Amino acid sequence: MSLGPWLIAPIAAVISIFAALYFYHYVNKQSSGTPKMIEISDAIREGSRAFLKREYTILAIFLVIVGSLIGVFLPSPMWINANPIQNLSLALAYFFGAFCSALAGYFGLDVATRANAKAAYAARSGLNKAFPIGFRGGAVMGLAVVGLSLLGISIVYAITGMPEGMEVPPVLAFSFGASALALFAKAGGGIFTKTADISADLVGKVELGIPEDDPRNPAVIADNVGDNVGDVAGMGADLADSYIASTVAVLILGVALGFVEIALVFAGLGIIASVLGAMTLRIGAKGNPGKALNMGTYVTCIIFLLLTFIVSYYMNYDLKIWGAALTGLAAGIIIGTTSDYFTSENKKPVMKTAESSKTGAATTIITGFSYGLESVFPPLVGIGIAAAIAYYLYGVFGIGVASLGMLSIVGLIISNDAYGPIVDNSRGIAEQAGLGEDVIRITDELDAAGNTAKAITKGFAIGAAGLTVISLLGTFQEIAAKAGQAVVFDIMNPLVLLGALIGVAMPAVFSALLMLGVGRNAERMISEIRRQFREIPGLKEGKEGVKPEYAKCVDIATTGALRELLPASVITLVTTLVVGFIGGIGALGGYLAGSILSGLLLALLMSNAGGLWDNSKKLIETGVHGGKGSEAHKAAVVGDTVGDPFKDTAGPSINTMITVMSLVASLFAVLIVKYNLLNLLGY
Amino acid sequence: MSLGPWLIAPIAAVISIFAALYFYHYVNKQSSGTPKMIEISDAIREGSRAFLKREYTILAIFLVIVGSLIGVFLPSPMWINANPIQNLSLALAYFFGAFCSALAGYFGLDVATRANAKAAYAARSGLNKAFPIGFRGGAVMGLAVVGLSLLGISIVYAITGMPEGMEVPPVLAFSFGASALALFAKAGGGIFTKTADISADLVGKVELGIPEDDPRNPAVIADNVGDNVGDVAGMGADLADSYIASTVAVLILGVALGFVEIALVFAGLGIIASVLGAMTLRIGAKGNPGKALNMGTYVTCIIFLLLTFIVSYYMNYDLKIWGAALTGLAAGIIIGTTSDYFTSENKKPVMKTAESSKTGAATTIITGFSYGLESVFPPLVGIGIAAAIAYYLYGVFGIGVASLGMLSIVGLIISNDAYGPIVDNSRGIAEQAGLGEDVIRITDELDAAGNTAKAITKGFAIGAAGLTVISLLGTFQEIAAKAGQAVVFDIMNPLVLLGALIGVAMPAVFSALLMLGVGRNAERMISEIRRQFREIPGLKEGKEGVKPEYAKCVDIATTGALRELLPASVITLVTTLVVGFIGGIGALGGYLAGSILSGLLLALLMSNAGGLWDNSKKLIETGVHGGKGSEAHKAAVVGDTVGDPFKDTAGPSINTMITVMSLVASLFAVLIVKYNLLNLLGY
């Protein structure tokens, strides 16, 4: 491994980690406020840590099993392979990938659960004092994730390179490790957060009519913990997963073209752009935090495009490659902007859905669901056009670069996204600690800004996942071809078709398992909340000194989430291997294509419908159609509750699921080419 | 055109038409009951006719426009074509297809709206008197549809044959004509029926607490009309559409193999089996109507398999072809049985959904929707395996024969399906005419039997539509190859991929347009119902002699349905042509494949979730979880209302939509090969 321009990747990664440490230090030195606030914040942090610890424990068992399988069988069974050090290196890369991702999650969660109280306390002095704490708290997660991810890839690459003689590159195993973690983090966190959210709302808001975040509600701490484990740790792992996968896909696809290092160079420059964007993000005394976050995104995009253009020019890279990256970035912004239309309070879909709430919950659901269905059109077409242009510029490699372009600024995107749950928590702490209406209003403003930024970043996340899995499909085809089986994924080939039909069903089944898990889990928690209100004297009336047993609710959410996520994860893995080892490469290719198509459809539908119902409810709460407490509001609350697992559990987990399936397929492609049932039977 | 075994098709078709006439006569000679019943039945028939008349008027305009386009441009532009009689014959075949289908719809609707009162009146003398009237009323529709369809195909085939020199066979235009009608009938009828149903329920049952079918409700006649125009005419046209399309696909695919006539022979034998099945269907004095209907289906299947086996043997057809037909039939039954699991009252999905209603409407929706997502797995895999086996037996032609096998018994399936709305109407008439509890109980039993039969027939409908569109995709490829462009639908080709992503979005957008149409239309009708209750003195109290203005509600549903269905139909057509004429054959192939995959997913999801919510509500009405009027029941009603447009408007219309898109693509393939933008630009 020679010294070369790829070193920009590890250097940028280290810079990013140092920037994260700087923000960590910045956040930590802020005051955490009153003893009451510290108490609440500590409870949230303890709950989050307890969840993470138990999640990581189960994950470790899962990792050891899958890692052993990899070590024994890949790239070829140990007892056949002349060079079993290859098996060892794949297994180690796999563990390392999971480790890097887990570390980033832990680190990010820790600071997020500190920043919440600090931002709430600073809100007493005004918006412009609180905002940087929220943002920089989120940026710790964002910069740590991309830094550790890219550092990990760089280390694996530095040690193993892209060995020509080895059919399965270790960076692929690294990516799979990170994805396995992401699947657990996203699905488990998603089940946790919605269990707590739905249960707290149903008993608190609907049955008893007490406000959101009311300290009497036994599920209120679990709800706050959920924001962190679901939206901070889960979402960070999800984006990191796409980021690593697209970098690795471009690495692998680049080998054949002699462009190995471009992936690392572009990823490194993306990190530098993200660090600069995060560092320079400011809000004036009367600034608008939503605008500041969006401005940060645009600034980062421009820095990235300038840096990559300059480097491409001086390194004599074909500018078409840069064009592909530009295509990806542009598509991300366009997709984000159009998705925004379907979830904005002042646009037709949300307004019509709110209006339909006047005739009850059923029409709220039908109308919102219908707009959710419509909302899939612009992003799907956008992803298709971006892929076609990128392909025209540079083939499948171009599609990979486009996804890399979109994801290059992911450091900032995760920062923006993690900002949301932090300030959402701040609001909760302000309410529970009784900081007064003025402070709550400021935290509400901070919260609203998070939602504005989310619209654009969500466009990036979905678009990037789409392009990433398409390029992973190309990687899979390339690896299979190298292993001796060139297959065209022709939809009229009966095995490809059968695979595609199974693949189409997979994201649906996966979503169903997660949502049913939320339902079962919420039932358990609702009983517990009702029990506490019934059995703890003075709780309902809010008697001084009477406190609910918060920890019990956290415990129920934790145990349940971990129990429910395993079947979905295992089915994802096992079905992929079964389709491959029975039907061969063609069936597996169809399966991946089918799951990509239906996965994007369902992810967009559920995310957007969920966001739309959420904002319809908020719109009614501003006073239209009767405002809070009206029949329309009750109907809108039903919509919002249905939307919760749509947008925060099932929808976003599908991205991770598809990535995991694609990576498993690529990893095992070599083995599947040699050993698959139909082949062995002579078909 | 020589005399040959294909003549079995027109002969069987004529037999079927005569059998339909016999049943028509049988039903007509039964008593229509009291003057009150005749009055109601007449009102329903008048409403249905008025709707059909206006629907056909708009359709005629649409047909003339599209027919003119076909006449001018196909198979090649009139001014280029040396033989412009070809253009004329395509246009005429198109009109003829629409005419045959429209005639069957009119005929079936007429008898269905007579049989309802007659069956209700006969119910006074017991179940076994009422059942044959309901079934034979439905069989008029079933046998007339298949008879007229196959007679039409035979006539077109007899006149034009499968002209080798002509790139677009006229039978394809015939099929497109029938499909265009089906799209209008299914979508228009679906919007009508759910507008009336939801509005009647929301104001009647939910707001005022009066029972279903209460004559005080101004929407009650519109609701009954809806059953007929949506479920009799719409559903019949939908199945006829698949039936014609699969017969035509097998005809076209058979040409290359020298098997032109097998399609007509098998279709003819299928009709004979259906006629025999319908004629011999009996119910004993203490018989179970649900079992009788299912038994009729099985008997028909066995007769069909026997007849085709014998004929194949004596005609020296390759028995593999027969095997493909068997595969299709078997798959249909398996798909039906597994789908049944998800919508049966005594199985886990419905029971769990009913239980989740205890925690409110939101959990009802989440649970039911999740099971709906799970329910797509068995049928998709079933369709995939059936297609793979059929392909293994005889290539794409085998897939076509499998769909033909599944649809061969469609005469009986439509009969069973049309039976449902007839006896549903009987119940309504019994209630409105005050025939007493005993009669209502018998009509309830008749109604329940319809639901049991529906589970299996629905499996056929969806499975058959899936296999049909897959074989149409093969037809499309074949026609394009003949026209000089052999294309592999490789998902990694950027144009195919772009097409697939657009195609995936289409069924979603289409469903959304229909459901939003239902919503808008229901809003108008709800206002009208409320106005009548407010302004007509004594109506709410049920004062003797006070009647609501039924016709106004029928009129609102009619006008609204026709206004709302046009955009969805036009977008379906236009987008298909735009994708083809811009992106070429590859993009169009991907587009069709994408829409098939997502269309099957959404159709299954919405149909099954809708059925599941319906039965959860019914389960609660039997007394569990608090029974009628409980909080759980209110939540279940919300689920049922959401499910209504899912299962009766959007879900089943998707089948027709995909068929229409596939036929348009095949018809215009020749033109698209020659003139498409990317090609003209040199890509």
PDB file of N, CA, C and O in Angstrom, chain A residues 366 369-370 373-374 377 384-385 391-392 473 477 488-492 494 498 501 505 508 512 515-516 641 645-646, chain B residues 362 366 369-370 373-374 377 384-385 391 473-474 477 489-492 494 498 501 505 508 512 515-516 645-646 683:
ATOM      1  N   ILE A 366     -57.533   7.887   5.416  1.00  0.00           N
ATOM      2  CA  ILE A 366     -57.622   7.683   3.960  1.00  0.00           C
ATOM      3  C   ILE A 366     -56.925   8.818   3.223  1.00  0.00           C
ATOM      4  O   ILE A 366     -56.130   8.598   2.315  1.00  0.00           O
ATOM      5  N   PHE A 369     -53.064   8.813   3.889  1.00  0.00           N
ATOM      6  CA  PHE A 369     -52.446   7.665   3.213  1.00  0.00           C
ATOM      7  C   PHE A 369     -52.381   7.907   1.707  1.00  0.00           C
ATOM      8  O   PHE A 369     -51.380   7.589   1.067  1.00  0.00           O
ATOM      9  N   SER A 370     -53.449   8.494   1.168  1.00  0.00           N
ATOM     10  CA  SER A 370     -53.472   8.764  -0.276  1.00  0.00           C
ATOM     11  C   SER A 370     -52.368   9.749  -0.658  1.00  0.00           C
ATOM     12  O   SER A 370     -51.656   9.538  -1.646  1.00  0.00           O
ATOM     13  N   LEU A 373     -49.175   8.039  -0.713  1.00  0.00           N
ATOM     14  CA  LEU A 373     -48.982   7.287  -1.956  1.00  0.00           C
ATOM     15  C   LEU A 373     -48.509   8.207  -3.082  1.00  0.00           C
ATOM     16  O   LEU A 373     -47.615   7.864  -3.848  1.00  0.00           O
ATOM     17  N   GLU A 374     -49.135   9.379  -3.167  1.00  0.00           N
ATOM     18  CA  GLU A 374     -48.721  10.314  -4.221  1.00  0.00           C
ATOM     19  C   GLU A 374     -47.279  10.771  -4.036  1.00  0.00           C
ATOM     20  O   GLU A 374     -46.552  10.993  -5.001  1.00  0.00           O
ATOM     21  N   PHE A 377     -43.951   9.569  -5.883  1.00  0.00           N
ATOM     22  CA  PHE A 377     -43.633   9.789  -7.294  1.00  0.00           C
ATOM     23  C   PHE A 377     -42.390  10.658  -7.519  1.00  0.00           C
ATOM     24  O   PHE A 377     -41.441  10.202  -8.172  1.00  0.00           O
ATOM     25  N   GLY A 384     -34.393   7.793 -10.150  1.00  0.00           N
ATOM     26  CA  GLY A 384     -34.230   7.170 -11.467  1.00  0.00           C
ATOM     27  C   GLY A 384     -33.457   8.056 -12.423  1.00  0.00           C
ATOM     28  O   GLY A 384     -32.534   7.601 -13.115  1.00  0.00           O
ATOM     29  N   ILE A 385     -33.811   9.341 -12.460  1.00  0.00           N
ATOM     30  CA  ILE A 385     -33.125  10.248 -13.387  1.00  0.00           C
ATOM     31  C   ILE A 385     -31.674  10.437 -12.963  1.00  0.00           C
ATOM     32  O   ILE A 385     -30.759  10.413 -13.791  1.00  0.00           O
ATOM     33  N   TYR A 391     -25.192   7.074 -14.692  1.00  0.00           N
ATOM     34  CA  TYR A 391     -24.796   5.915 -15.491  1.00  0.00           C
ATOM     35  C   TYR A 391     -24.281   6.375 -16.851  1.00  0.00           C
ATOM     36  O   TYR A 391     -23.279   5.878 -17.361  1.00  0.00           O
ATOM     37  N   TYR A 392     -24.989   7.332 -17.410  1.00  0.00           N
ATOM     38  CA  TYR A 392     -24.566   7.868 -18.704  1.00  0.00           C
ATOM     39  C   TYR A 392     -23.156   8.454 -18.586  1.00  0.00           C
ATOM     40  O   TYR A 392     -22.320   8.305 -19.480  1.00  0.00           O
ATOM     41  N   LEU A 473     -26.068  -3.337  -5.973  1.00  0.00           N
ATOM     42  CA  LEU A 473     -26.535  -4.370  -6.895  1.00  0.00           C
ATOM     43  C   LEU A 473     -25.492  -4.562  -8.002  1.00  0.00           C
ATOM     44  O   LEU A 473     -25.185  -5.695  -8.411  1.00  0.00           O
ATOM     45  N   GLN A 477     -23.257  -7.898  -8.851  1.00  0.00           N
ATOM     46  CA  GLN A 477     -23.125  -8.459 -10.193  1.00  0.00           C
ATOM     47  C   GLN A 477     -21.652  -8.615 -10.570  1.00  0.00           C
ATOM     48  O   GLN A 477     -21.238  -9.640 -11.109  1.00  0.00           O
ATOM     49  N   VAL A 488     -27.286 -11.563 -16.284  1.00  0.00           N
ATOM     50  CA  VAL A 488     -28.072 -10.369 -16.547  1.00  0.00           C
ATOM     51  C   VAL A 488     -29.359 -10.503 -15.746  1.00  0.00           C
ATOM     52  O   VAL A 488     -29.989 -11.560 -15.775  1.00  0.00           O
ATOM     53  N   PHE A 489     -29.723  -9.483 -15.016  1.00  0.00           N
ATOM     54  CA  PHE A 489     -30.947  -9.549 -14.217  1.00  0.00           C
ATOM     55  C   PHE A 489     -32.148  -9.239 -15.103  1.00  0.00           C
ATOM     56  O   PHE A 489     -32.745  -8.174 -15.031  1.00  0.00           O
ATOM     57  N   ASP A 490     -32.475 -10.222 -15.939  1.00  0.00           N
ATOM     58  CA  ASP A 490     -33.554 -10.060 -16.905  1.00  0.00           C
ATOM     59  C   ASP A 490     -34.870 -10.441 -16.246  1.00  0.00           C
ATOM     60  O   ASP A 490     -35.055 -11.570 -15.803  1.00  0.00           O
ATOM     61  N   ILE A 491     -35.785  -9.505 -16.195  1.00  0.00           N
ATOM     62  CA  ILE A 491     -37.036  -9.715 -15.459  1.00  0.00           C
ATOM     63  C   ILE A 491     -37.870 -10.833 -16.082  1.00  0.00           C
ATOM     64  O   ILE A 491     -38.717 -11.426 -15.413  1.00  0.00           O
ATOM     65  N   MET A 492     -37.645 -11.168 -17.344  1.00  0.00           N
ATOM     66  CA  MET A 492     -38.402 -12.248 -17.968  1.00  0.00           C
ATOM     67  C   MET A 492     -37.765 -13.623 -17.726  1.00  0.00           C
ATOM     68  O   MET A 492     -38.307 -14.639 -18.159  1.00  0.00           O
ATOM     69  N   PRO A 494     -37.341 -16.624 -15.483  1.00  0.00           N
ATOM     70  CA  PRO A 494     -38.274 -17.032 -14.425  1.00  0.00           C
ATOM     71  C   PRO A 494     -37.662 -17.016 -13.029  1.00  0.00           C
ATOM     72  O   PRO A 494     -38.352 -16.726 -12.047  1.00  0.00           O
ATOM     73  N   LEU A 498     -39.073 -14.802 -10.080  1.00  0.00           N
ATOM     74  CA  LEU A 498     -39.458 -15.386  -8.791  1.00  0.00           C
ATOM     75  C   LEU A 498     -38.736 -14.657  -7.656  1.00  0.00           C
ATOM     76  O   LEU A 498     -39.347 -14.276  -6.651  1.00  0.00           O
ATOM     77  N   LEU A 501     -40.303 -11.277  -7.085  1.00  0.00           N
ATOM     78  CA  LEU A 501     -41.586 -11.313  -6.372  1.00  0.00           C
ATOM     79  C   LEU A 501     -41.375 -11.551  -4.879  1.00  0.00           C
ATOM     80  O   LEU A 501     -42.046 -10.949  -4.039  1.00  0.00           O
ATOM     81  N   ALA A 505     -41.925  -8.717  -1.568  1.00  0.00           N
ATOM     82  CA  ALA A 505     -42.672  -8.965  -0.334  1.00  0.00           C
ATOM     83  C   ALA A 505     -41.852  -8.683   0.921  1.00  0.00           C
ATOM     84  O   ALA A 505     -42.414  -8.381   1.976  1.00  0.00           O
ATOM     85  N   ALA A 508     -42.216  -5.466   2.991  1.00  0.00           N
ATOM     86  CA  ALA A 508     -43.559  -5.437   3.576  1.00  0.00           C
ATOM     87  C   ALA A 508     -43.606  -6.296   4.837  1.00  0.00           C
ATOM     88  O   ALA A 508     -44.105  -5.871   5.885  1.00  0.00           O
ATOM     89  N   ALA A 512     -44.033  -5.084   8.721  1.00  0.00           N
ATOM     90  CA  ALA A 512     -45.138  -5.614   9.516  1.00  0.00           C
ATOM     91  C   ALA A 512     -44.622  -6.157  10.841  1.00  0.00           C
ATOM     92  O   ALA A 512     -45.208  -5.905  11.899  1.00  0.00           O
ATOM     93  N   MET A 515     -43.835  -3.270  13.158  1.00  0.00           N
ATOM     94  CA  MET A 515     -45.002  -2.527  13.650  1.00  0.00           C
ATOM     95  C   MET A 515     -45.841  -3.372  14.594  1.00  0.00           C
ATOM     96  O   MET A 515     -46.368  -2.864  15.583  1.00  0.00           O
ATOM     97  N   LEU A 516     -45.961  -4.658  14.285  1.00  0.00           N
ATOM     98  CA  LEU A 516     -46.682  -5.523  15.214  1.00  0.00           C
ATOM     99  C   LEU A 516     -45.927  -5.604  16.531  1.00  0.00           C
ATOM    100  O   LEU A 516     -46.525  -5.687  17.606  1.00  0.00           O
ATOM    101  N   THR A 641     -50.899   9.068  15.574  1.00  0.00           N
ATOM    102  CA  THR A 641     -50.473   7.840  16.256  1.00  0.00           C
ATOM    103  C   THR A 641     -50.193   6.730  15.251  1.00  0.00           C
ATOM    104  O   THR A 641     -49.241   5.970  15.396  1.00  0.00           O
ATOM    105  N   PRO A 645     -45.363   4.803  14.156  1.00  0.00           N
ATOM    106  CA  PRO A 645     -44.523   3.670  13.756  1.00  0.00           C
ATOM    107  C   PRO A 645     -44.227   3.658  12.258  1.00  0.00           C
ATOM    108  O   PRO A 645     -43.228   3.085  11.832  1.00  0.00           O
ATOM    109  N   PHE A 646     -45.096   4.305  11.469  1.00  0.00           N
ATOM    110  CA  PHE A 646     -44.823   4.404  10.028  1.00  0.00           C
ATOM    111  C   PHE A 646     -43.501   5.147   9.827  1.00  0.00           C
ATOM    112  O   PHE A 646     -42.608   4.672   9.144  1.00  0.00           O
TER     113      PHE A 646
ATOM    114  N   ALA B 362     -56.326   3.946  16.439  1.00  0.00           N
ATOM    115  CA  ALA B 362     -54.963   3.979  15.907  1.00  0.00           C
ATOM    116  C   ALA B 362     -54.348   2.586  15.912  1.00  0.00           C
ATOM    117  O   ALA B 362     -53.755   2.146  14.918  1.00  0.00           O
ATOM    118  N   ILE B 366     -52.987   0.282  12.785  1.00  0.00           N
ATOM    119  CA  ILE B 366     -51.604  -0.197  12.712  1.00  0.00           C
ATOM    120  C   ILE B 366     -51.580  -1.727  12.615  1.00  0.00           C
ATOM    121  O   ILE B 366     -50.867  -2.291  11.776  1.00  0.00           O
ATOM    122  N   PHE B 369     -53.126  -2.959   9.221  1.00  0.00           N
ATOM    123  CA  PHE B 369     -52.230  -2.632   8.117  1.00  0.00           C
ATOM    124  C   PHE B 369     -51.013  -3.556   8.129  1.00  0.00           C
ATOM    125  O   PHE B 369     -50.552  -4.013   7.086  1.00  0.00           O
ATOM    126  N   SER B 370     -50.505  -3.854   9.324  1.00  0.00           N
ATOM    127  CA  SER B 370     -49.333  -4.734   9.421  1.00  0.00           C
ATOM    128  C   SER B 370     -49.661  -6.128   8.899  1.00  0.00           C
ATOM    129  O   SER B 370     -48.879  -6.719   8.151  1.00  0.00           O
ATOM    130  N   LEU B 373     -49.733  -6.107   5.288  1.00  0.00           N
ATOM    131  CA  LEU B 373     -48.381  -6.179   4.716  1.00  0.00           C
ATOM    132  C   LEU B 373     -47.876  -7.616   4.708  1.00  0.00           C
ATOM    133  O   LEU B 373     -47.267  -8.071   3.734  1.00  0.00           O
ATOM    134  N   GLU B 374     -48.125  -8.333   5.797  1.00  0.00           N
ATOM    135  CA  GLU B 374     -47.663  -9.731   5.839  1.00  0.00           C
ATOM    136  C   GLU B 374     -48.375 -10.580   4.788  1.00  0.00           C
ATOM    137  O   GLU B 374     -47.795 -11.505   4.225  1.00  0.00           O
ATOM    138  N   PHE B 377     -47.098 -11.833   1.232  1.00  0.00           N
ATOM    139  CA  PHE B 377     -46.020 -12.800   1.020  1.00  0.00           C
ATOM    140  C   PHE B 377     -46.480 -14.088   0.322  1.00  0.00           C
ATOM    141  O   PHE B 377     -45.942 -14.432  -0.743  1.00  0.00           O
ATOM    142  N   GLY B 384     -45.022 -16.325  -8.158  1.00  0.00           N
ATOM    143  CA  GLY B 384     -43.648 -16.522  -8.642  1.00  0.00           C
ATOM    144  C   GLY B 384     -43.356 -17.983  -8.935  1.00  0.00           C
ATOM    145  O   GLY B 384     -42.786 -18.316  -9.982  1.00  0.00           O
ATOM    146  N   ILE B 385     -43.750 -18.862  -8.027  1.00  0.00           N
ATOM    147  CA  ILE B 385     -43.467 -20.287  -8.231  1.00  0.00           C
ATOM    148  C   ILE B 385     -44.282 -20.824  -9.408  1.00  0.00           C
ATOM    149  O   ILE B 385     -43.766 -21.563 -10.260  1.00  0.00           O
ATOM    150  N   TYR B 391     -43.047 -21.614 -16.764  1.00  0.00           N
ATOM    151  CA  TYR B 391     -41.974 -21.247 -17.688  1.00  0.00           C
ATOM    152  C   TYR B 391     -41.088 -22.447 -17.977  1.00  0.00           C
ATOM    153  O   TYR B 391     -40.683 -22.695 -19.119  1.00  0.00           O
ATOM    154  N   LEU B 473     -46.297  -9.000 -20.613  1.00  0.00           N
ATOM    155  CA  LEU B 473     -44.951  -8.436 -20.725  1.00  0.00           C
ATOM    156  C   LEU B 473     -44.164  -9.235 -21.769  1.00  0.00           C
ATOM    157  O   LEU B 473     -43.413  -8.665 -22.585  1.00  0.00           O
ATOM    158  N   GLY B 474     -44.365 -10.565 -21.740  1.00  0.00           N
ATOM    159  CA  GLY B 474     -43.734 -11.409 -22.763  1.00  0.00           C
ATOM    160  C   GLY B 474     -44.254 -11.076 -24.152  1.00  0.00           C
ATOM    161  O   GLY B 474     -43.479 -11.011 -25.123  1.00  0.00           O
ATOM    162  N   GLN B 477     -42.635  -7.933 -25.344  1.00  0.00           N
ATOM    163  CA  GLN B 477     -41.256  -8.186 -25.770  1.00  0.00           C
ATOM    164  C   GLN B 477     -41.243  -8.830 -27.160  1.00  0.00           C
ATOM    165  O   GLN B 477     -40.450  -8.459 -28.024  1.00  0.00           O
ATOM    166  N   PHE B 489     -34.931  -7.003 -20.605  1.00  0.00           N
ATOM    167  CA  PHE B 489     -35.302  -6.065 -19.553  1.00  0.00           C
ATOM    168  C   PHE B 489     -34.352  -6.228 -18.379  1.00  0.00           C
ATOM    169  O   PHE B 489     -34.713  -6.788 -17.338  1.00  0.00           O
ATOM    170  N   ASP B 490     -33.124  -5.743 -18.587  1.00  0.00           N
ATOM    171  CA  ASP B 490     -32.074  -5.885 -17.584  1.00  0.00           C
ATOM    172  C   ASP B 490     -32.187  -4.738 -16.588  1.00  0.00           C
ATOM    173  O   ASP B 490     -32.071  -3.568 -16.952  1.00  0.00           O
ATOM    174  N   ILE B 491     -32.394  -5.072 -15.330  1.00  0.00           N
ATOM    175  CA  ILE B 491     -32.645  -4.054 -14.322  1.00  0.00           C
ATOM    176  C   ILE B 491     -31.432  -3.129 -14.134  1.00  0.00           C
ATOM    177  O   ILE B 491     -31.565  -2.011 -13.645  1.00  0.00           O
ATOM    178  N   MET B 492     -30.236  -3.578 -14.518  1.00  0.00           N
ATOM    179  CA  MET B 492     -29.059  -2.713 -14.380  1.00  0.00           C
ATOM    180  C   MET B 492     -28.877  -1.792 -15.580  1.00  0.00           C
ATOM    181  O   MET B 492     -27.956  -0.980 -15.602  1.00  0.00           O
ATOM    182  N   PRO B 494     -29.741   1.472 -17.309  1.00  0.00           N
ATOM    183  CA  PRO B 494     -30.275   2.676 -16.647  1.00  0.00           C
ATOM    184  C   PRO B 494     -31.666   3.079 -17.134  1.00  0.00           C
ATOM    185  O   PRO B 494     -32.467   3.599 -16.349  1.00  0.00           O
ATOM    186  N   LEU B 498     -34.796   3.301 -14.755  1.00  0.00           N
ATOM    187  CA  LEU B 498     -35.598   4.525 -14.639  1.00  0.00           C
ATOM    188  C   LEU B 498     -37.067   4.201 -14.890  1.00  0.00           C
ATOM    189  O   LEU B 498     -37.963   4.626 -14.142  1.00  0.00           O
ATOM    190  N   LEU B 501     -38.559   2.450 -11.882  1.00  0.00           N
ATOM    191  CA  LEU B 501     -38.851   3.331 -10.747  1.00  0.00           C
ATOM    192  C   LEU B 501     -40.115   4.146 -11.001  1.00  0.00           C
ATOM    193  O   LEU B 501     -40.933   4.346 -10.092  1.00  0.00           O
ATOM    194  N   ALA B 505     -44.039   3.703  -9.063  1.00  0.00           N
ATOM    195  CA  ALA B 505     -44.830   4.787  -8.479  1.00  0.00           C
ATOM    196  C   ALA B 505     -46.256   4.836  -9.027  1.00  0.00           C
ATOM    197  O   ALA B 505     -47.164   5.330  -8.364  1.00  0.00           O
ATOM    198  N   ALA B 508     -49.290   3.433  -7.113  1.00  0.00           N
ATOM    199  CA  ALA B 508     -49.466   4.232  -5.897  1.00  0.00           C
ATOM    200  C   ALA B 508     -50.222   5.515  -6.217  1.00  0.00           C
ATOM    201  O   ALA B 508     -51.188   5.885  -5.543  1.00  0.00           O
ATOM    202  N   ALA B 512     -54.038   6.571  -5.143  1.00  0.00           N
ATOM    203  CA  ALA B 512     -54.242   7.812  -4.402  1.00  0.00           C
ATOM    204  C   ALA B 512     -55.315   8.659  -5.066  1.00  0.00           C
ATOM    205  O   ALA B 512     -56.194   9.209  -4.392  1.00  0.00           O
ATOM    206  N   MET B 515     -58.727   7.158  -4.318  1.00  0.00           N
ATOM    207  CA  MET B 515     -59.162   7.287  -2.919  1.00  0.00           C
ATOM    208  C   MET B 515     -59.438   8.739  -2.550  1.00  0.00           C
ATOM    209  O   MET B 515     -60.383   9.025  -1.808  1.00  0.00           O
ATOM    210  N   LEU B 516     -58.615   9.645  -3.063  1.00  0.00           N
ATOM    211  CA  LEU B 516     -58.900  11.060  -2.803  1.00  0.00           C
ATOM    212  C   LEU B 516     -60.220  11.442  -3.467  1.00  0.00           C
ATOM    213  O   LEU B 516     -60.973  12.271  -2.945  1.00  0.00           O
ATOM    214  N   PRO B 645     -62.482   1.934   0.879  1.00  0.00           N
ATOM    215  CA  PRO B 645     -61.882   2.293  -0.407  1.00  0.00           C
ATOM    216  C   PRO B 645     -60.633   1.471  -0.711  1.00  0.00           C
ATOM    217  O   PRO B 645     -60.259   1.328  -1.880  1.00  0.00           O
ATOM    218  N   PHE B 646     -59.972   0.955   0.327  1.00  0.00           N
ATOM    219  CA  PHE B 646     -58.814   0.078   0.081  1.00  0.00           C
ATOM    220  C   PHE B 646     -59.250  -1.129  -0.748  1.00  0.00           C
ATOM    221  O   PHE B 646     -58.674  -1.440  -1.772  1.00  0.00           O
ATOM    222  N   TYR B 683     -29.283   8.076 -28.863  1.00  0.00           N
ATOM    223  CA  TYR B 683     -28.793   7.265 -27.737  1.00  0.00           C
ATOM    224  C   TYR B 683     -29.123   5.800 -27.941  1.00  0.00           C
ATOM    225  O   TYR B 683     -30.206   5.459 -28.338  1.00  0.00           O
TER     226      TYR B 683
END
